[in-house]
Amino acid sequence: MIDFNNLINDIITTKISCITSLKLFLFIIFALIISLIIDMAFGELPTRIHPVVVMGSIINFFKRLFIGIKNRISGLFVVVGVYLVSIIILYLIYLICSWNFVLFFIVFAILLSSTFSVNMLLKTADDVKCALDESIGKARQLVSYLVSRDTDELTESFIVSATIESLTENITDSYVAPVFYYFIFGVVILLHPIDNQLFYLLLIPMAYRISNTLDAMLGYKTDELINIGFVPAKLDDILNFIPSRIAGVFIVISAYLINLDGKNAYKIMMRDARKCPSPNSGYTMATTAGALNIQLIKKDTYILGDDNKDITKDDISKAVRLSKMTISLFTVVIIFLLSLIYVIL
């Protein structure tokens, strides 16, 4: 039998450098759970201290520094520069907090929570649905913050489609991908402990978030960004390749669990996922279209799913429910796999 009172006391009093296998396992599990609770309960951190905002400032600095280079290597310089500065800042935070385990755990969980944004993702979709109850103009304005397309003339059906597209596309980069990389490195250090392993455990999902932010800020084919945005965009595509497909599979399973059309979700994923310009976004968007038996349409770009029924604002609620189940199921499976791996060790 494990004496949890003594174990917790040991965890609180231990030094970061002396953490044992069991304590490491519990740290990995509870840091993930607490970080998700932080995000769901409080949402985004204040702008002034939000790591993504700090990343944005660093990206802007290197963008101004290298944008004059009319070559794709400019994007590589930006990526390297942003990663180097970000790693140094993160390591300084790690060193400052390492003197006390409780402080370290709290800061670790808060920083880990900043690598995903489940609360904002779900709330934004709900806000659009509520706005549609008030006025289509307000809904158009809210959707304009989510998508790059012109929203001034969007009808209600296209507003609903754009909202569901944004919601489901971001399941990957707002949760599944950072947690996937957290899980992968968590397994690595459980199998092969290394020096400063908790620093790297946090660095890996933070590195993913840096890549995602680089793509969000620079990965566009405009005249200004066509060169400097190439490397960030390709890096983000590579890092999302596996997580996006995992997310698609979890949406299929989740659709079955909440009595949506899981069979059609799988069918549409396999048929339509590659119709999007992005090599990854279609795996969650097309699957959701299939689960809800609707079409998601971006004019002149893609049509996902079959026109089995008219799309309505109630489909936003269904997509939110499906997204919640997907995120919950993925979290449970990650915790189960970590526990299984630890027991097998």
PDB file of C-alpha atoms in Angstrom, residues 57-330:
ATOM      1  CA  SER A  57       6.714  40.371 -29.051  1.00  0.00           C
ATOM      2  CA  ILE A  58       9.833  38.258 -29.633  1.00  0.00           C
ATOM      3  CA  ILE A  59       8.528  37.180 -33.052  1.00  0.00           C
ATOM      4  CA  ASN A  60       7.835  40.782 -34.034  1.00  0.00           C
ATOM      5  CA  PHE A  61      11.389  41.758 -33.030  1.00  0.00           C
ATOM      6  CA  PHE A  62      12.974  39.092 -35.235  1.00  0.00           C
ATOM      7  CA  LYS A  63      10.472  39.742 -38.019  1.00  0.00           C
ATOM      8  CA  ARG A  64      11.582  43.387 -38.205  1.00  0.00           C
ATOM      9  CA  LEU A  65      15.192  42.265 -38.029  1.00  0.00           C
ATOM     10  CA  PHE A  66      15.052  39.793 -40.924  1.00  0.00           C
ATOM     11  CA  ILE A  67      12.121  40.806 -43.131  1.00  0.00           C
ATOM     12  CA  GLY A  68      14.466  42.740 -45.382  1.00  0.00           C
ATOM     13  CA  ILE A  69      16.022  39.463 -46.525  1.00  0.00           C
ATOM     14  CA  LYS A  70      13.982  38.550 -49.616  1.00  0.00           C
ATOM     15  CA  ASN A  71      14.606  34.853 -49.250  1.00  0.00           C
ATOM     16  CA  ARG A  72      13.009  31.940 -47.383  1.00  0.00           C
ATOM     17  CA  ILE A  73      16.083  31.713 -45.170  1.00  0.00           C
ATOM     18  CA  SER A  74      14.757  34.825 -43.400  1.00  0.00           C
ATOM     19  CA  GLY A  75      12.046  32.649 -41.862  1.00  0.00           C
ATOM     20  CA  LEU A  76      14.643  30.171 -40.638  1.00  0.00           C
ATOM     21  CA  PHE A  77      16.554  32.998 -38.944  1.00  0.00           C
ATOM     22  CA  VAL A  78      13.347  34.131 -37.236  1.00  0.00           C
ATOM     23  CA  VAL A  79      12.539  30.605 -36.029  1.00  0.00           C
ATOM     24  CA  VAL A  80      16.035  30.072 -34.611  1.00  0.00           C
ATOM     25  CA  GLY A  81      16.128  33.483 -32.968  1.00  0.00           C
ATOM     26  CA  VAL A  82      12.694  33.133 -31.380  1.00  0.00           C
ATOM     27  CA  TYR A  83      13.462  29.662 -30.051  1.00  0.00           C
ATOM     28  CA  LEU A  84      16.805  30.705 -28.568  1.00  0.00           C
ATOM     29  CA  VAL A  85      15.396  33.720 -26.721  1.00  0.00           C
ATOM     30  CA  SER A  86      12.314  31.806 -25.552  1.00  0.00           C
ATOM     31  CA  ILE A  87      14.391  28.898 -24.232  1.00  0.00           C
ATOM     32  CA  ILE A  88      16.645  31.273 -22.304  1.00  0.00           C
ATOM     33  CA  ILE A  89      13.639  33.005 -20.706  1.00  0.00           C
ATOM     34  CA  LEU A  90      11.995  29.695 -19.829  1.00  0.00           C
ATOM     35  CA  TYR A  91      15.213  28.341 -18.334  1.00  0.00           C
ATOM     36  CA  LEU A  92      15.600  31.437 -16.158  1.00  0.00           C
ATOM     37  CA  ILE A  93      12.057  30.934 -14.858  1.00  0.00           C
ATOM     38  CA  TYR A  94      12.918  27.281 -14.213  1.00  0.00           C
ATOM     39  CA  LEU A  95      16.010  28.226 -12.208  1.00  0.00           C
ATOM     40  CA  ILE A  96      14.194  30.880 -10.177  1.00  0.00           C
ATOM     41  CA  CYS A  97      11.374  28.506  -9.222  1.00  0.00           C
ATOM     42  CA  SER A  98      13.492  25.416  -8.608  1.00  0.00           C
ATOM     43  CA  TRP A  99      14.323  26.333  -5.008  1.00  0.00           C
ATOM     44  CA  ASN A 100      10.817  25.339  -3.870  1.00  0.00           C
ATOM     45  CA  PHE A 101       8.844  22.368  -5.193  1.00  0.00           C
ATOM     46  CA  VAL A 102       5.383  23.798  -4.484  1.00  0.00           C
ATOM     47  CA  LEU A 103       6.244  27.079  -6.219  1.00  0.00           C
ATOM     48  CA  PHE A 104       7.747  25.143  -9.101  1.00  0.00           C
ATOM     49  CA  PHE A 105       4.634  22.980  -9.513  1.00  0.00           C
ATOM     50  CA  ILE A 106       2.307  25.994  -9.478  1.00  0.00           C
ATOM     51  CA  VAL A 107       4.366  27.901 -12.067  1.00  0.00           C
ATOM     52  CA  PHE A 108       4.792  24.753 -14.153  1.00  0.00           C
ATOM     53  CA  ALA A 109       1.025  24.110 -14.235  1.00  0.00           C
ATOM     54  CA  ILE A 110       0.235  27.721 -15.093  1.00  0.00           C
ATOM     55  CA  LEU A 111       2.778  27.789 -17.907  1.00  0.00           C
ATOM     56  CA  LEU A 112       1.580  24.429 -19.214  1.00  0.00           C
ATOM     57  CA  SER A 113      -2.006  25.727 -19.204  1.00  0.00           C
ATOM     58  CA  SER A 114      -0.873  28.575 -21.461  1.00  0.00           C
ATOM     59  CA  THR A 115       0.082  26.080 -24.177  1.00  0.00           C
ATOM     60  CA  PHE A 116      -3.588  25.278 -24.750  1.00  0.00           C
ATOM     61  CA  SER A 117      -6.767  27.360 -24.712  1.00  0.00           C
ATOM     62  CA  VAL A 118      -9.788  25.106 -24.304  1.00  0.00           C
ATOM     63  CA  ASN A 119     -11.843  27.643 -22.363  1.00  0.00           C
ATOM     64  CA  MET A 120     -11.469  30.374 -24.977  1.00  0.00           C
ATOM     65  CA  LEU A 121     -12.039  27.934 -27.830  1.00  0.00           C
ATOM     66  CA  LEU A 122     -15.366  26.703 -26.493  1.00  0.00           C
ATOM     67  CA  LYS A 123     -16.528  30.072 -25.155  1.00  0.00           C
ATOM     68  CA  THR A 124     -15.901  31.840 -28.453  1.00  0.00           C
ATOM     69  CA  ALA A 125     -18.124  29.384 -30.310  1.00  0.00           C
ATOM     70  CA  ASP A 126     -20.867  29.774 -27.691  1.00  0.00           C
ATOM     71  CA  ASP A 127     -20.558  33.559 -27.957  1.00  0.00           C
ATOM     72  CA  VAL A 128     -21.220  33.456 -31.711  1.00  0.00           C
ATOM     73  CA  LYS A 129     -24.334  31.340 -31.161  1.00  0.00           C
ATOM     74  CA  CYS A 130     -25.597  33.819 -28.562  1.00  0.00           C
ATOM     75  CA  ALA A 131     -24.816  36.712 -30.913  1.00  0.00           C
ATOM     76  CA  LEU A 132     -26.937  35.116 -33.625  1.00  0.00           C
ATOM     77  CA  ASP A 133     -29.885  35.317 -31.225  1.00  0.00           C
ATOM     78  CA  GLU A 134     -29.355  39.087 -30.999  1.00  0.00           C
ATOM     79  CA  SER A 135     -28.273  40.269 -34.436  1.00  0.00           C
ATOM     80  CA  ILE A 136     -26.474  38.935 -37.472  1.00  0.00           C
ATOM     81  CA  GLY A 137     -24.251  42.022 -37.495  1.00  0.00           C
ATOM     82  CA  LYS A 138     -22.847  41.220 -34.052  1.00  0.00           C
ATOM     83  CA  ALA A 139     -22.322  37.609 -35.087  1.00  0.00           C
ATOM     84  CA  ARG A 140     -20.447  38.713 -38.217  1.00  0.00           C
ATOM     85  CA  GLN A 141     -18.180  40.882 -36.085  1.00  0.00           C
ATOM     86  CA  LEU A 142     -17.381  38.036 -33.680  1.00  0.00           C
ATOM     87  CA  VAL A 143     -16.674  35.615 -36.519  1.00  0.00           C
ATOM     88  CA  SER A 144     -14.297  38.131 -38.086  1.00  0.00           C
ATOM     89  CA  TYR A 145     -12.004  37.575 -35.088  1.00  0.00           C
ATOM     90  CA  LEU A 146     -11.943  33.831 -35.777  1.00  0.00           C
ATOM     91  CA  VAL A 147     -11.390  33.577 -39.522  1.00  0.00           C
ATOM     92  CA  SER A 148      -9.418  35.442 -42.165  1.00  0.00           C
ATOM     93  CA  ARG A 149     -12.251  35.572 -44.731  1.00  0.00           C
ATOM     94  CA  ASP A 150     -14.451  38.647 -45.291  1.00  0.00           C
ATOM     95  CA  THR A 151     -17.444  38.308 -42.950  1.00  0.00           C
ATOM     96  CA  ASP A 152     -19.371  41.474 -43.861  1.00  0.00           C
ATOM     97  CA  GLU A 153     -21.852  39.685 -46.131  1.00  0.00           C
ATOM     98  CA  LEU A 154     -21.973  36.246 -44.532  1.00  0.00           C
ATOM     99  CA  THR A 155     -25.416  34.726 -44.102  1.00  0.00           C
ATOM    100  CA  GLU A 156     -26.345  32.883 -40.913  1.00  0.00           C
ATOM    101  CA  SER A 157     -25.489  29.490 -42.409  1.00  0.00           C
ATOM    102  CA  PHE A 158     -22.030  30.673 -43.447  1.00  0.00           C
ATOM    103  CA  ILE A 159     -21.475  32.232 -40.014  1.00  0.00           C
ATOM    104  CA  VAL A 160     -22.349  28.921 -38.368  1.00  0.00           C
ATOM    105  CA  SER A 161     -20.082  27.073 -40.795  1.00  0.00           C
ATOM    106  CA  ALA A 162     -17.145  29.426 -40.160  1.00  0.00           C
ATOM    107  CA  THR A 163     -17.624  29.097 -36.391  1.00  0.00           C
ATOM    108  CA  ILE A 164     -17.653  25.292 -36.468  1.00  0.00           C
ATOM    109  CA  GLU A 165     -14.669  25.259 -38.829  1.00  0.00           C
ATOM    110  CA  SER A 166     -12.654  27.493 -36.495  1.00  0.00           C
ATOM    111  CA  LEU A 167     -13.705  25.547 -33.398  1.00  0.00           C
ATOM    112  CA  THR A 168     -12.863  22.124 -34.783  1.00  0.00           C
ATOM    113  CA  GLU A 169      -9.693  23.127 -36.611  1.00  0.00           C
ATOM    114  CA  ASN A 170      -8.338  24.507 -33.365  1.00  0.00           C
ATOM    115  CA  ILE A 171      -9.007  21.334 -31.383  1.00  0.00           C
ATOM    116  CA  THR A 172      -5.634  20.190 -32.682  1.00  0.00           C
ATOM    117  CA  ASP A 173      -3.422  23.177 -31.933  1.00  0.00           C
ATOM    118  CA  SER A 174      -5.354  24.425 -28.896  1.00  0.00           C
ATOM    119  CA  TYR A 175      -5.161  21.150 -26.996  1.00  0.00           C
ATOM    120  CA  VAL A 176      -4.417  17.830 -28.692  1.00  0.00           C
ATOM    121  CA  ALA A 177      -1.021  18.753 -30.131  1.00  0.00           C
ATOM    122  CA  PRO A 178       0.599  20.350 -27.042  1.00  0.00           C
ATOM    123  CA  VAL A 179      -0.717  17.547 -24.808  1.00  0.00           C
ATOM    124  CA  PHE A 180       0.448  14.944 -27.330  1.00  0.00           C
ATOM    125  CA  TYR A 181       4.005  16.307 -27.188  1.00  0.00           C
ATOM    126  CA  TYR A 182       3.805  16.604 -23.398  1.00  0.00           C
ATOM    127  CA  PHE A 183       2.796  12.932 -23.295  1.00  0.00           C
ATOM    128  CA  ILE A 184       5.579  11.826 -25.660  1.00  0.00           C
ATOM    129  CA  PHE A 185       8.302  13.500 -23.623  1.00  0.00           C
ATOM    130  CA  GLY A 186       6.668  12.379 -20.385  1.00  0.00           C
ATOM    131  CA  VAL A 187       7.076   8.784 -21.567  1.00  0.00           C
ATOM    132  CA  VAL A 188      10.678   9.479 -22.607  1.00  0.00           C
ATOM    133  CA  ILE A 189      11.731  10.725 -19.186  1.00  0.00           C
ATOM    134  CA  LEU A 190       9.834   7.961 -17.389  1.00  0.00           C
ATOM    135  CA  LEU A 191      11.824   5.438 -19.413  1.00  0.00           C
ATOM    136  CA  HIS A 192      15.132   7.329 -19.423  1.00  0.00           C
ATOM    137  CA  PRO A 193      15.460  10.005 -16.692  1.00  0.00           C
ATOM    138  CA  ILE A 194      17.764  12.895 -17.627  1.00  0.00           C
ATOM    139  CA  ASP A 195      19.129  16.030 -15.993  1.00  0.00           C
ATOM    140  CA  ASN A 196      16.690  18.966 -15.878  1.00  0.00           C
ATOM    141  CA  GLN A 197      13.935  16.635 -17.085  1.00  0.00           C
ATOM    142  CA  LEU A 198      11.098  18.806 -15.758  1.00  0.00           C
ATOM    143  CA  PHE A 199      12.479  21.762 -17.682  1.00  0.00           C
ATOM    144  CA  TYR A 200      12.354  19.767 -20.904  1.00  0.00           C
ATOM    145  CA  LEU A 201       8.926  18.384 -20.016  1.00  0.00           C
ATOM    146  CA  LEU A 202       7.624  21.958 -20.056  1.00  0.00           C
ATOM    147  CA  LEU A 203       9.829  23.092 -22.934  1.00  0.00           C
ATOM    148  CA  ILE A 204       8.421  20.530 -25.391  1.00  0.00           C
ATOM    149  CA  PRO A 205       4.772  21.738 -25.362  1.00  0.00           C
ATOM    150  CA  MET A 206       6.012  25.337 -25.111  1.00  0.00           C
ATOM    151  CA  ALA A 207       8.142  24.738 -28.217  1.00  0.00           C
ATOM    152  CA  TYR A 208       5.023  23.539 -30.023  1.00  0.00           C
ATOM    153  CA  ARG A 209       3.163  26.691 -28.949  1.00  0.00           C
ATOM    154  CA  ILE A 210       6.036  28.832 -30.235  1.00  0.00           C
ATOM    155  CA  SER A 211       5.806  27.116 -33.621  1.00  0.00           C
ATOM    156  CA  ASN A 212       2.045  27.568 -33.710  1.00  0.00           C
ATOM    157  CA  THR A 213       2.348  31.254 -32.836  1.00  0.00           C
ATOM    158  CA  LEU A 214       5.023  31.752 -35.497  1.00  0.00           C
ATOM    159  CA  ASP A 215       2.684  30.262 -38.079  1.00  0.00           C
ATOM    160  CA  ALA A 216      -0.277  32.329 -36.854  1.00  0.00           C
ATOM    161  CA  MET A 217       1.729  35.550 -37.180  1.00  0.00           C
ATOM    162  CA  LEU A 218       3.878  34.878 -40.238  1.00  0.00           C
ATOM    163  CA  GLY A 219       2.491  31.910 -42.149  1.00  0.00           C
ATOM    164  CA  TYR A 220       0.610  33.776 -44.868  1.00  0.00           C
ATOM    165  CA  LYS A 221       1.194  34.038 -48.610  1.00  0.00           C
ATOM    166  CA  THR A 222       0.997  37.822 -48.755  1.00  0.00           C
ATOM    167  CA  ASP A 223       3.605  39.902 -50.567  1.00  0.00           C
ATOM    168  CA  GLU A 224       5.126  40.875 -47.221  1.00  0.00           C
ATOM    169  CA  LEU A 225       5.206  37.396 -45.646  1.00  0.00           C
ATOM    170  CA  ILE A 226       5.596  35.009 -48.584  1.00  0.00           C
ATOM    171  CA  ASN A 227       9.296  34.461 -47.870  1.00  0.00           C
ATOM    172  CA  ILE A 228       9.645  34.976 -44.130  1.00  0.00           C
ATOM    173  CA  GLY A 229       6.538  32.901 -43.410  1.00  0.00           C
ATOM    174  CA  PHE A 230       7.512  29.808 -45.408  1.00  0.00           C
ATOM    175  CA  VAL A 231       9.643  28.032 -42.784  1.00  0.00           C
ATOM    176  CA  PRO A 232       7.258  28.795 -39.857  1.00  0.00           C
ATOM    177  CA  ALA A 233       4.293  27.498 -41.877  1.00  0.00           C
ATOM    178  CA  LYS A 234       6.051  24.284 -42.892  1.00  0.00           C
ATOM    179  CA  LEU A 235       7.301  23.675 -39.356  1.00  0.00           C
ATOM    180  CA  ASP A 236       3.761  24.028 -38.010  1.00  0.00           C
ATOM    181  CA  ASP A 237       2.466  21.632 -40.689  1.00  0.00           C
ATOM    182  CA  ILE A 238       5.055  19.040 -39.682  1.00  0.00           C
ATOM    183  CA  LEU A 239       4.329  19.328 -35.955  1.00  0.00           C
ATOM    184  CA  ASN A 240       0.564  19.073 -36.505  1.00  0.00           C
ATOM    185  CA  PHE A 241       0.726  16.136 -38.927  1.00  0.00           C
ATOM    186  CA  ILE A 242       0.297  13.353 -36.350  1.00  0.00           C
ATOM    187  CA  PRO A 243      -1.798  15.249 -33.738  1.00  0.00           C
ATOM    188  CA  SER A 244      -4.381  16.353 -36.331  1.00  0.00           C
ATOM    189  CA  ARG A 245      -4.985  12.764 -37.416  1.00  0.00           C
ATOM    190  CA  ILE A 246      -5.186  11.605 -33.813  1.00  0.00           C
ATOM    191  CA  ALA A 247      -7.711  14.378 -33.138  1.00  0.00           C
ATOM    192  CA  GLY A 248      -9.781  13.218 -36.113  1.00  0.00           C
ATOM    193  CA  VAL A 249      -9.921   9.670 -34.755  1.00  0.00           C
ATOM    194  CA  PHE A 250     -10.936  10.917 -31.301  1.00  0.00           C
ATOM    195  CA  ILE A 251     -13.732  12.980 -32.853  1.00  0.00           C
ATOM    196  CA  VAL A 252     -15.046   9.835 -34.544  1.00  0.00           C
ATOM    197  CA  ILE A 253     -15.034   7.917 -31.235  1.00  0.00           C
ATOM    198  CA  SER A 254     -16.560  10.888 -29.394  1.00  0.00           C
ATOM    199  CA  ALA A 255     -19.348  11.113 -31.957  1.00  0.00           C
ATOM    200  CA  TYR A 256     -20.329   7.527 -31.146  1.00  0.00           C
ATOM    201  CA  LEU A 257     -20.221   8.255 -27.409  1.00  0.00           C
ATOM    202  CA  ILE A 258     -22.662  11.185 -27.588  1.00  0.00           C
ATOM    203  CA  ASN A 259     -24.994   9.633 -30.165  1.00  0.00           C
ATOM    204  CA  LEU A 260     -23.877  11.617 -33.174  1.00  0.00           C
ATOM    205  CA  ASP A 261     -23.099   9.950 -36.499  1.00  0.00           C
ATOM    206  CA  GLY A 262     -19.750   8.307 -35.815  1.00  0.00           C
ATOM    207  CA  LYS A 263     -19.920   6.124 -38.905  1.00  0.00           C
ATOM    208  CA  ASN A 264     -20.442   9.123 -41.164  1.00  0.00           C
ATOM    209  CA  ALA A 265     -17.762  11.076 -39.274  1.00  0.00           C
ATOM    210  CA  TYR A 266     -15.192   8.452 -40.245  1.00  0.00           C
ATOM    211  CA  LYS A 267     -16.480   8.271 -43.819  1.00  0.00           C
ATOM    212  CA  ILE A 268     -16.270  12.040 -44.364  1.00  0.00           C
ATOM    213  CA  MET A 269     -12.883  12.264 -42.678  1.00  0.00           C
ATOM    214  CA  MET A 270     -11.442   9.688 -45.068  1.00  0.00           C
ATOM    215  CA  ARG A 271     -13.127  11.298 -48.077  1.00  0.00           C
ATOM    216  CA  ASP A 272     -12.832  15.041 -47.468  1.00  0.00           C
ATOM    217  CA  ALA A 273      -9.953  15.660 -45.026  1.00  0.00           C
ATOM    218  CA  ARG A 274      -7.499  16.333 -47.854  1.00  0.00           C
ATOM    219  CA  LYS A 275      -9.731  18.878 -49.591  1.00  0.00           C
ATOM    220  CA  CYS A 276      -8.428  21.740 -47.437  1.00  0.00           C
ATOM    221  CA  PRO A 277      -5.348  23.782 -48.459  1.00  0.00           C
ATOM    222  CA  SER A 278      -3.806  22.864 -45.099  1.00  0.00           C
ATOM    223  CA  PRO A 279      -2.549  19.273 -44.902  1.00  0.00           C
ATOM    224  CA  ASN A 280      -3.906  18.974 -41.362  1.00  0.00           C
ATOM    225  CA  SER A 281      -7.002  21.101 -40.670  1.00  0.00           C
ATOM    226  CA  GLY A 282      -9.392  18.910 -42.641  1.00  0.00           C
ATOM    227  CA  TYR A 283      -8.987  15.957 -40.290  1.00  0.00           C
ATOM    228  CA  THR A 284     -11.003  17.647 -37.570  1.00  0.00           C
ATOM    229  CA  MET A 285     -13.252  19.855 -39.697  1.00  0.00           C
ATOM    230  CA  ALA A 286     -14.364  17.151 -42.142  1.00  0.00           C
ATOM    231  CA  THR A 287     -14.886  14.648 -39.318  1.00  0.00           C
ATOM    232  CA  THR A 288     -17.127  17.093 -37.464  1.00  0.00           C
ATOM    233  CA  ALA A 289     -19.094  17.804 -40.633  1.00  0.00           C
ATOM    234  CA  GLY A 290     -19.696  14.070 -40.947  1.00  0.00           C
ATOM    235  CA  ALA A 291     -20.650  13.656 -37.303  1.00  0.00           C
ATOM    236  CA  LEU A 292     -23.213  16.480 -37.560  1.00  0.00           C
ATOM    237  CA  ASN A 293     -24.396  15.461 -41.066  1.00  0.00           C
ATOM    238  CA  ILE A 294     -23.823  18.975 -42.378  1.00  0.00           C
ATOM    239  CA  GLN A 295     -21.682  20.736 -44.953  1.00  0.00           C
ATOM    240  CA  LEU A 296     -18.932  23.122 -43.914  1.00  0.00           C
ATOM    241  CA  ILE A 297     -18.214  25.523 -46.744  1.00  0.00           C
ATOM    242  CA  LYS A 298     -15.528  28.110 -47.339  1.00  0.00           C
ATOM    243  CA  LYS A 299     -16.361  29.747 -50.636  1.00  0.00           C
ATOM    244  CA  ASP A 300     -13.942  29.011 -53.472  1.00  0.00           C
ATOM    245  CA  THR A 301     -11.796  26.902 -51.123  1.00  0.00           C
ATOM    246  CA  TYR A 302     -13.503  23.727 -49.902  1.00  0.00           C
ATOM    247  CA  ILE A 303     -16.774  21.927 -49.229  1.00  0.00           C
ATOM    248  CA  LEU A 304     -16.654  19.328 -46.456  1.00  0.00           C
ATOM    249  CA  GLY A 305     -19.432  16.838 -45.808  1.00  0.00           C
ATOM    250  CA  ASP A 306     -22.760  16.134 -47.500  1.00  0.00           C
ATOM    251  CA  ASP A 307     -25.749  18.433 -47.744  1.00  0.00           C
ATOM    252  CA  ASN A 308     -27.979  16.112 -45.718  1.00  0.00           C
ATOM    253  CA  LYS A 309     -29.702  18.900 -43.805  1.00  0.00           C
ATOM    254  CA  ASP A 310     -29.682  22.660 -43.413  1.00  0.00           C
ATOM    255  CA  ILE A 311     -26.981  23.958 -41.108  1.00  0.00           C
ATOM    256  CA  THR A 312     -28.345  25.977 -38.163  1.00  0.00           C
ATOM    257  CA  LYS A 313     -27.036  27.730 -35.078  1.00  0.00           C
ATOM    258  CA  ASP A 314     -27.978  24.655 -33.024  1.00  0.00           C
ATOM    259  CA  ASP A 315     -25.171  22.846 -34.836  1.00  0.00           C
ATOM    260  CA  ILE A 316     -22.727  25.121 -33.000  1.00  0.00           C
ATOM    261  CA  SER A 317     -23.957  23.673 -29.699  1.00  0.00           C
ATOM    262  CA  LYS A 318     -23.557  20.151 -31.069  1.00  0.00           C
ATOM    263  CA  ALA A 319     -20.026  20.956 -32.260  1.00  0.00           C
ATOM    264  CA  VAL A 320     -19.146  22.379 -28.833  1.00  0.00           C
ATOM    265  CA  ARG A 321     -20.482  19.249 -27.143  1.00  0.00           C
ATOM    266  CA  LEU A 322     -18.505  17.067 -29.557  1.00  0.00           C
ATOM    267  CA  SER A 323     -15.359  19.125 -28.915  1.00  0.00           C
ATOM    268  CA  LYS A 324     -15.776  18.813 -25.133  1.00  0.00           C
ATOM    269  CA  MET A 325     -16.120  15.046 -25.415  1.00  0.00           C
ATOM    270  CA  THR A 326     -13.093  14.838 -27.722  1.00  0.00           C
ATOM    271  CA  ILE A 327     -10.918  16.836 -25.330  1.00  0.00           C
ATOM    272  CA  SER A 328     -12.160  14.887 -22.288  1.00  0.00           C
ATOM    273  CA  LEU A 329     -11.667  11.511 -23.958  1.00  0.00           C
ATOM    274  CA  PHE A 330      -8.197  12.432 -25.188  1.00  0.00           C
TER     275      PHE A 330
END
